[in-house]
């Protein structure tokens, strides 16, 4: 059995506070959300 872990990566790509959330489950990208504040 491999490690089943859900990791969230938060990083700002733009000086405008652009947050990109990458949801990874089992080494696969499940969902990519871009939140603009």
Short mmCIF file of C-alpha atoms in Angstrom, two decimals:
data_model
loop_
_atom_site.label_atom_id
_atom_site.label_comp_id
_atom_site.label_asym_id
_atom_site.label_seq_id
_atom_site.Cartn_x
_atom_site.Cartn_y
_atom_site.Cartn_z
CA UNK A 1 0.00 0.00 0.00
CA UNK A 2 1.33 3.38 -0.95
CA UNK A 3 0.98 6.49 1.14
CA UNK A 4 -2.39 8.09 0.58
CA UNK A 5 -2.00 11.69 1.50
CA UNK A 6 -3.79 14.84 0.46
CA UNK A 7 -1.41 17.74 0.19
CA UNK A 8 -2.20 21.34 -0.53
CA UNK A 9 0.35 23.64 -2.05
CA UNK A 10 -0.04 27.35 -1.55
CA UNK A 11 2.19 29.69 -3.45
CA UNK A 12 1.88 33.22 -4.74
CA UNK A 13 2.57 33.60 -8.42
CA UNK A 14 1.87 37.34 -8.65
CA UNK A 15 2.59 40.33 -6.48
CA UNK A 16 -1.15 40.86 -6.46
CA UNK A 17 -1.58 38.09 -3.87
CA UNK A 18 -2.64 35.43 -6.33
CA UNK A 19 -2.97 32.17 -4.45
CA UNK A 20 -2.92 28.96 -6.34
CA UNK A 21 -4.07 25.83 -4.54
CA UNK A 22 -3.05 22.49 -5.99
CA UNK A 23 -4.74 19.48 -4.48
CA UNK A 24 -2.66 16.33 -4.87
CA UNK A 25 -3.90 12.89 -3.90
CA UNK A 26 -1.68 9.86 -4.34
CA UNK A 27 0.67 11.76 -6.61
CA UNK A 28 -2.13 12.86 -8.91
CA UNK A 29 -3.39 16.38 -9.36
CA UNK A 30 -7.02 16.23 -8.35
CA UNK A 31 -8.01 19.87 -8.46
CA UNK A 32 -6.44 23.24 -9.12
CA UNK A 33 -8.03 26.27 -7.57
CA UNK A 34 -6.95 29.84 -8.10
CA UNK A 35 -8.17 32.32 -5.54
CA UNK A 36 -7.85 36.02 -6.08
CA UNK A 37 -7.88 38.25 -3.04
#
